[in-house]
mmCIF file of C-alpha atoms in Angstrom:
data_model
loop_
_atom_site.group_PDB
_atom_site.id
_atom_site.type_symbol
_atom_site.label_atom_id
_atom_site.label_comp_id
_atom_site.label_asym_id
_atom_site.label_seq_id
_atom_site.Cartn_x
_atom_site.Cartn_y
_atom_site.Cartn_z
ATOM 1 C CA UNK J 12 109.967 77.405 82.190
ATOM 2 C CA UNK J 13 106.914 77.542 84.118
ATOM 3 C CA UNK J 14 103.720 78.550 82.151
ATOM 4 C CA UNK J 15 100.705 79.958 84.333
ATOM 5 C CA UNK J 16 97.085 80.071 82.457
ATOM 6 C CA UNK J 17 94.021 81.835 83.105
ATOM 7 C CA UNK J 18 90.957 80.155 82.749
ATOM 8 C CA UNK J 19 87.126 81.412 83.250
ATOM 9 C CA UNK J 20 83.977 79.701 84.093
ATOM 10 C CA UNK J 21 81.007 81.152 81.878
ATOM 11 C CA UNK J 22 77.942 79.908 80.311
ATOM 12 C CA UNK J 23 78.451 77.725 77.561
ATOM 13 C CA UNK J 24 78.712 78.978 74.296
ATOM 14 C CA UNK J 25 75.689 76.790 72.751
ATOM 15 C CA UNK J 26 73.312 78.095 75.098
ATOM 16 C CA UNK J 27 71.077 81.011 74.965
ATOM 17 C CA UNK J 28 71.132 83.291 77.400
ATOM 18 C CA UNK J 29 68.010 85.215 79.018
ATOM 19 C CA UNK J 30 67.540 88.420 80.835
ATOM 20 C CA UNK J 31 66.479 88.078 84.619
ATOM 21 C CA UNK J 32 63.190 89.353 85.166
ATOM 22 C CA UNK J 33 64.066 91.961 86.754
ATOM 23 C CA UNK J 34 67.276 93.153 84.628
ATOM 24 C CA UNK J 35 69.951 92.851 86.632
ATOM 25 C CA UNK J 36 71.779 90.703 85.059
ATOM 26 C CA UNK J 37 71.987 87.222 83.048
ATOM 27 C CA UNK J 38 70.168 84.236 84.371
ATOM 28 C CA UNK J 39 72.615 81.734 85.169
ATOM 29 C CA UNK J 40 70.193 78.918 87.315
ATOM 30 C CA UNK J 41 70.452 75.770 85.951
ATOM 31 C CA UNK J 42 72.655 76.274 82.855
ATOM 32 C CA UNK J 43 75.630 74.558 81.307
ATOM 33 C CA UNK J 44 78.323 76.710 82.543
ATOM 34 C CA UNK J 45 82.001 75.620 80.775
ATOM 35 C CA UNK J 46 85.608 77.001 79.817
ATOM 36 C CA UNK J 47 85.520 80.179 78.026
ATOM 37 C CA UNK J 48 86.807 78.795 74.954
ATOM 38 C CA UNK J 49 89.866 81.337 74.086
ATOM 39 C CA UNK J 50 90.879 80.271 77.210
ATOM 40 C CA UNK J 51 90.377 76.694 76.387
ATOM 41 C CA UNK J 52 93.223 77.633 73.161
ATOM 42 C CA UNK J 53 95.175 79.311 76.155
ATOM 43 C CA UNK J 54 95.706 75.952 77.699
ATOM 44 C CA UNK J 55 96.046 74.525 74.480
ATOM 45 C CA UNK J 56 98.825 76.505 73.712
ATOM 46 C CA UNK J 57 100.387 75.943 77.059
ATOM 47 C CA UNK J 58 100.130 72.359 76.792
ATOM 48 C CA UNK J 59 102.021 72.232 73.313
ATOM 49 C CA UNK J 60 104.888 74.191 74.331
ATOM 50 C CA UNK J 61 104.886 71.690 77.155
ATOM 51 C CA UNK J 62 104.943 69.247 74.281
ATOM 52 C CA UNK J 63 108.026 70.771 72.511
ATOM 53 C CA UNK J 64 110.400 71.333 75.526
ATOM 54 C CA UNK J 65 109.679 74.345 76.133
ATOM 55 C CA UNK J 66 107.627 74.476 79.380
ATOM 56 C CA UNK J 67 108.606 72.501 82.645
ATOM 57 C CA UNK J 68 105.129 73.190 84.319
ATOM 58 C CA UNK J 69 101.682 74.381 83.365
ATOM 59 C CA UNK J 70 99.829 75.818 86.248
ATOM 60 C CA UNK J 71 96.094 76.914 85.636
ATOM 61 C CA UNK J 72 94.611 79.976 87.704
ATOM 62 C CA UNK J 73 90.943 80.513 88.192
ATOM 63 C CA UNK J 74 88.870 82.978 90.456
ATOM 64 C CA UNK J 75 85.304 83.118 90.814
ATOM 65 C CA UNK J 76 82.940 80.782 93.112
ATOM 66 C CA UNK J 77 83.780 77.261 94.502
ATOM 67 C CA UNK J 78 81.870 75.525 90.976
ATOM 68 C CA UNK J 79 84.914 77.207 89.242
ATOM 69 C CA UNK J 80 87.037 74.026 90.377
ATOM 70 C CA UNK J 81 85.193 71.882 87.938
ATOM 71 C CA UNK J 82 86.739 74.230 85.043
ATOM 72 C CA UNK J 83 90.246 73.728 86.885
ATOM 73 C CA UNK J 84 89.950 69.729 86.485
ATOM 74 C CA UNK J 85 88.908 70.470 82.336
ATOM 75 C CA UNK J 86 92.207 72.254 82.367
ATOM 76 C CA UNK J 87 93.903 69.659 84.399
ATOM 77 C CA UNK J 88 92.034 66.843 82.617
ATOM 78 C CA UNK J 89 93.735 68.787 78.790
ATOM 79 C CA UNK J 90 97.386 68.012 80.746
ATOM 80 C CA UNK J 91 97.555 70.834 83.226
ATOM 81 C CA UNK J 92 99.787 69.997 86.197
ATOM 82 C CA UNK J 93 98.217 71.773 88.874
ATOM 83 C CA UNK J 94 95.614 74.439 89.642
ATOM 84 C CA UNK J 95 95.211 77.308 91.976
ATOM 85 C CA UNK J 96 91.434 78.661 92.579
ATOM 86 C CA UNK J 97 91.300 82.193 93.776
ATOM 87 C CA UNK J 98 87.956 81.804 95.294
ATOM 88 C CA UNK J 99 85.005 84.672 96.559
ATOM 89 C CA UNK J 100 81.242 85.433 95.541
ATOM 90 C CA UNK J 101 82.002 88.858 95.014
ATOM 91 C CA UNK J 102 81.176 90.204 91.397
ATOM 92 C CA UNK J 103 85.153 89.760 90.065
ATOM 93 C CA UNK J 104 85.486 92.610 86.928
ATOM 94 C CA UNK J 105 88.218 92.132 84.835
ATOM 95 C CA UNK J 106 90.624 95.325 87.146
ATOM 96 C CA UNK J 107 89.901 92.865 90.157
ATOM 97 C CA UNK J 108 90.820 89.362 88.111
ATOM 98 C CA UNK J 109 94.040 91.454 87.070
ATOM 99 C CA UNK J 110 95.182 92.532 90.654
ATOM 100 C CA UNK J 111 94.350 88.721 92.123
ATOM 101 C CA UNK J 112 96.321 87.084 89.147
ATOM 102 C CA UNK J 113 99.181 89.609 89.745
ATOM 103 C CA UNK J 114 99.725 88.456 92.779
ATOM 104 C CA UNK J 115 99.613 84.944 92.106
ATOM 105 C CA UNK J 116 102.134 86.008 89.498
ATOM 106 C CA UNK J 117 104.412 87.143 92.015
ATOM 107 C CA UNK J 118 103.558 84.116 94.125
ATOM 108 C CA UNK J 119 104.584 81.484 91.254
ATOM 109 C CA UNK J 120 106.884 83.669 89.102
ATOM 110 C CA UNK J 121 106.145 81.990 85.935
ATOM 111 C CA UNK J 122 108.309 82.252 82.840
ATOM 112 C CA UNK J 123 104.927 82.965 80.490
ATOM 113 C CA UNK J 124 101.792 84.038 81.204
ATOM 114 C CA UNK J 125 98.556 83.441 78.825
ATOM 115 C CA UNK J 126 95.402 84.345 78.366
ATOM 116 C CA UNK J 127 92.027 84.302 76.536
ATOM 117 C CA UNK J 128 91.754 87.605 74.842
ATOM 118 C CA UNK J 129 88.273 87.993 76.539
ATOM 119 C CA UNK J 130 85.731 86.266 78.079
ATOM 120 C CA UNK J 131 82.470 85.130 75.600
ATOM 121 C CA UNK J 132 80.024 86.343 78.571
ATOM 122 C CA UNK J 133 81.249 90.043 79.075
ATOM 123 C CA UNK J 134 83.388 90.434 76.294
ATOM 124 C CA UNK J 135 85.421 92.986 78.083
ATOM 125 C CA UNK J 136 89.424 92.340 76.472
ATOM 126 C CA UNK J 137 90.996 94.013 79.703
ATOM 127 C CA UNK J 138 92.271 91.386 81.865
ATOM 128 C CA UNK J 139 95.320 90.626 80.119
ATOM 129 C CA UNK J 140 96.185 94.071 78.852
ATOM 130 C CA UNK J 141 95.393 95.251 82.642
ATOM 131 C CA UNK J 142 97.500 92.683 84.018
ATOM 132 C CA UNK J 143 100.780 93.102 81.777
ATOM 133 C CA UNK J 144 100.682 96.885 83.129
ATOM 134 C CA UNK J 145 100.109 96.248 86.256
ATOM 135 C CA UNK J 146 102.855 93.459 86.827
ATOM 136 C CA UNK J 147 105.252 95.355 84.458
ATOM 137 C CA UNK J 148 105.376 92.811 81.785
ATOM 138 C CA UNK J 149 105.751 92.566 77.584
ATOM 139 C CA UNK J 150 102.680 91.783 76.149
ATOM 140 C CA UNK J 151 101.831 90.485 72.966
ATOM 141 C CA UNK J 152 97.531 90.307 72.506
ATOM 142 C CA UNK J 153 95.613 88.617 69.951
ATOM 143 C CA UNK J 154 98.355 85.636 69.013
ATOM 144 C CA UNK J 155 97.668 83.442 66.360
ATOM 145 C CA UNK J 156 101.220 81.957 66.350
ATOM 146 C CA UNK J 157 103.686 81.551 69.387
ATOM 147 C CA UNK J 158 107.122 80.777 69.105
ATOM 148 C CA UNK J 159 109.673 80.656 71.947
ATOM 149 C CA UNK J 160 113.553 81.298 71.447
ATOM 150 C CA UNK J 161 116.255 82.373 73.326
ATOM 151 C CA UNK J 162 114.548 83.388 75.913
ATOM 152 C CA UNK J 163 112.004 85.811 73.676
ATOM 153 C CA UNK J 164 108.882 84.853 72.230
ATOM 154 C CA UNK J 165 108.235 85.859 68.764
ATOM 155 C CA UNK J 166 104.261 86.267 68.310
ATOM 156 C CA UNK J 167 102.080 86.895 65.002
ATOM 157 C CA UNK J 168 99.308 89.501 66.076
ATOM 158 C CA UNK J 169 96.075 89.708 64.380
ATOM 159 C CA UNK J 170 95.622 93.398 63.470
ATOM 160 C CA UNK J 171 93.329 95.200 61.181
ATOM 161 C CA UNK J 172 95.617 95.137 58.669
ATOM 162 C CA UNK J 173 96.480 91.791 58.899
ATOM 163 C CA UNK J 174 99.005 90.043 60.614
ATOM 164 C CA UNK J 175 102.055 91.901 62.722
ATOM 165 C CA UNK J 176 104.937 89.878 64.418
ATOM 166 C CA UNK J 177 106.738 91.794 67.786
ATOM 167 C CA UNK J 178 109.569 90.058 70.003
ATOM 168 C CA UNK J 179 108.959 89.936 73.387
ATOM 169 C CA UNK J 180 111.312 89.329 76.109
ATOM 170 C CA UNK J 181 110.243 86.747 79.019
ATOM 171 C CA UNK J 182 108.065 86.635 81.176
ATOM 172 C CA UNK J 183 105.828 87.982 79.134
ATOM 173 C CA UNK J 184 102.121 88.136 78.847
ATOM 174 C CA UNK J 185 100.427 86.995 75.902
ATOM 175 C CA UNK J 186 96.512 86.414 74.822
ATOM 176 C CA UNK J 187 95.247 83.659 72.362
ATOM 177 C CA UNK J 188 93.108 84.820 69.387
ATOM 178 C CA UNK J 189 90.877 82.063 67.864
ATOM 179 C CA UNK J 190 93.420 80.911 65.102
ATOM 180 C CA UNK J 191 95.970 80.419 67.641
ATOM 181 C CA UNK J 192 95.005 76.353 67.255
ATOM 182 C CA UNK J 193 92.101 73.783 67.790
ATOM 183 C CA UNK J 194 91.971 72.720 71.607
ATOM 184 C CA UNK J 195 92.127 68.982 72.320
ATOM 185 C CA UNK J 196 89.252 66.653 73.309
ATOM 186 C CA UNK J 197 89.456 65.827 76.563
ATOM 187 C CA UNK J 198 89.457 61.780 77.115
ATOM 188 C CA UNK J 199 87.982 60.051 79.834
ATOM 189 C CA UNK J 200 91.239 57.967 81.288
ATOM 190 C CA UNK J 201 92.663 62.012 81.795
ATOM 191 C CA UNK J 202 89.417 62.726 83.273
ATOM 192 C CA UNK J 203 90.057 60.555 86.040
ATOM 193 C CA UNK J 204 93.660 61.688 86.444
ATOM 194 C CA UNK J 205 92.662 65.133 86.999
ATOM 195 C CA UNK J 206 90.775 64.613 89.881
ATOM 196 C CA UNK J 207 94.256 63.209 91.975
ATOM 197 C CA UNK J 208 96.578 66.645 90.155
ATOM 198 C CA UNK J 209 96.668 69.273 93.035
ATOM 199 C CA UNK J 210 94.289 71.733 93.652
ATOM 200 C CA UNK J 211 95.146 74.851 95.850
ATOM 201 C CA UNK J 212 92.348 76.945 96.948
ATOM 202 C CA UNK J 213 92.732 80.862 98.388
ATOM 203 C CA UNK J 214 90.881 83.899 99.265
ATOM 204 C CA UNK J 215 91.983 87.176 97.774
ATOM 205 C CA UNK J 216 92.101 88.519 101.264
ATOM 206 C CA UNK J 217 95.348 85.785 101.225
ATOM 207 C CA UNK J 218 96.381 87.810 98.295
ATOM 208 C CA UNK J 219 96.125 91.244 99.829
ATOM 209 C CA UNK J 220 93.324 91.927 97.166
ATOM 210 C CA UNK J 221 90.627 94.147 97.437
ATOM 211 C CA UNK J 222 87.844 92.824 94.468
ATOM 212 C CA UNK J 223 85.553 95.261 95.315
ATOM 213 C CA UNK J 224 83.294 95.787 92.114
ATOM 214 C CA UNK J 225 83.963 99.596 90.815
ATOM 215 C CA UNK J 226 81.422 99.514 88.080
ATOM 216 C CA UNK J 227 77.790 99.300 89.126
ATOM 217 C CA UNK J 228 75.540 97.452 86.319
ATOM 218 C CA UNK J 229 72.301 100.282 86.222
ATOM 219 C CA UNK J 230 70.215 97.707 83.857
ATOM 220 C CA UNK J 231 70.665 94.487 81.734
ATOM 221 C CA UNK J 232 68.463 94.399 78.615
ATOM 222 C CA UNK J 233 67.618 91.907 75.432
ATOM 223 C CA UNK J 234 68.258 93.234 72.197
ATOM 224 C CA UNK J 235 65.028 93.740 69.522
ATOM 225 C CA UNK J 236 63.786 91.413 67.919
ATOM 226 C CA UNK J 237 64.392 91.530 64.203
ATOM 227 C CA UNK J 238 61.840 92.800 61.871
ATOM 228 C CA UNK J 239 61.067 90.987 59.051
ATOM 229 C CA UNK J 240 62.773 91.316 55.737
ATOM 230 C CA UNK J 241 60.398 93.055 52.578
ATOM 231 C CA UNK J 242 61.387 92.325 48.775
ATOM 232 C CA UNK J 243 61.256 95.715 46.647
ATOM 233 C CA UNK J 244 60.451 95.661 43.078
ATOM 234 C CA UNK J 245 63.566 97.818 41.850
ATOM 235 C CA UNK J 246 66.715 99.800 43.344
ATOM 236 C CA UNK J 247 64.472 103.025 43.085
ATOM 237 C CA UNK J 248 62.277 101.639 45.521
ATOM 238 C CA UNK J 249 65.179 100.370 47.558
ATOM 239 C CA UNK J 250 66.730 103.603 47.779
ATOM 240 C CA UNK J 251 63.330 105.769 48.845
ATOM 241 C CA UNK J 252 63.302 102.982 51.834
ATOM 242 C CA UNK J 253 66.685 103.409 53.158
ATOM 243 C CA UNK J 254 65.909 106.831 52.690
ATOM 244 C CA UNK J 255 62.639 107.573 54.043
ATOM 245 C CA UNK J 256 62.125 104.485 56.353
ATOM 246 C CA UNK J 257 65.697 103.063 57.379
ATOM 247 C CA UNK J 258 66.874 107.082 57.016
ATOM 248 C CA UNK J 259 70.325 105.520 56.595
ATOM 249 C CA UNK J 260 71.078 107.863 53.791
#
């Protein structure tokens, strides 16, 4: 079974982000850019079903600019065997990433597609839910536990109410919560075998993809600052406060 992952380049999760100057967007000059990290588990997962058996071949799938080959070879450098980088400028929004990795679906006809259930940058949760409907697949969102059998994969679901298990019927798609496991370090010696695994680089005019942006971002804003916190003598006071000055009751 083939396994194809999608992987995104975004700003690292340890730094903090600031507001161009003239709100249009996030300033991303000079900052640590690295895997989203549910896709990081994504490739996690892909790897240890790799481990078990029960994958021939994991393929890794990235679109975006040309720096987004740099998060291919982390992927590759985790045990990935190859990678494919759908490559433009254009602003990709997660309909566009779901039409471009549909047809590298039907390019590579894997056996199980998976996903990071968003991305930490725009927090959107559409590409794989976008991309199951599209391509005509099961999905199964928000896995915490993956297990293939008989050509079905059996997935436990986080859900409000706690956990839910559906069978699925390959290919599937399916997208990694956090608890799904705890991604690998990458070592240096694998480092330096990534860099020889193949890299394939397209265009999504290649792909028959249009990636034209449909949503237009008006304005891009910091949140408040926080006020700071008062003590109150007694719940009376507390209560004319959230009353009177919060007016949350």
């Amino acid at each position: 079974m083939k396994v194809l992952v999608s992987v995104k380049r975004v700003v690292d999760y340890n730094v903090k982000v600031r507001v161009k100057s003239d709100g249009t967007g996030v300033d991303i000059a000079n900052v640590k850019m690295s895997m989203n990290p549910f896709d990081e588990i994504a490739v996690e997962e892909a790897m240890r079903l790799k481990e078990k058996g029960l994958a021939g071949e994991v393929v890794v799938v990235s679109c975006g600019v040309a720096q987004c080959q740099e998060t291919l070879r982390t992927a590759m450098a985790i045990g990935a065997d190859r990678a494919i980088l759908v490559e433009t400028t254009e602003e990709l929004q997660p309909l566009a990433v779901a039409k471009l990795l549909k047809a590298v679906i039907a390019k590579e006809q894997p056996g199980l597609v998976i996903l990071g259930k968003q991305a930490i940058d725009d927090d959107c949760n559409q590409t794989g839910q976008m991309l199951a409907a599209m391509a005509g697949l099961p999905q199964a969102t928000f896995a915490s536990k993956v297990e293939i059998t008989d050509g079905h994969a059996n997935v436990t679901r986080e859900v409000d109410g706690g956990l839910e298990t559906v069978r699925i019927k390959l290919p599937a798609v399916v997208t990694t919560d956090l608890r799904l496991n705890e991604p690998r370090y990458v070592t240096l010696p694998n480092i330096m075998k990534a860099k020889k695994k193949p890299l394939e680089t397209v265009k999504p005019a290649d792909l028959g993809v249009d990636v034209t942006p449909r949503i237009k971002t008006l304005k891009v804003v910091e949140p408040p600052k926080r006020g700071a916190g008062v003590k109150v003598p007694d719940v009376a006071t507390l209560v004319q406060k959230l009353k009177n000055e919060a007016k949350v009751i």
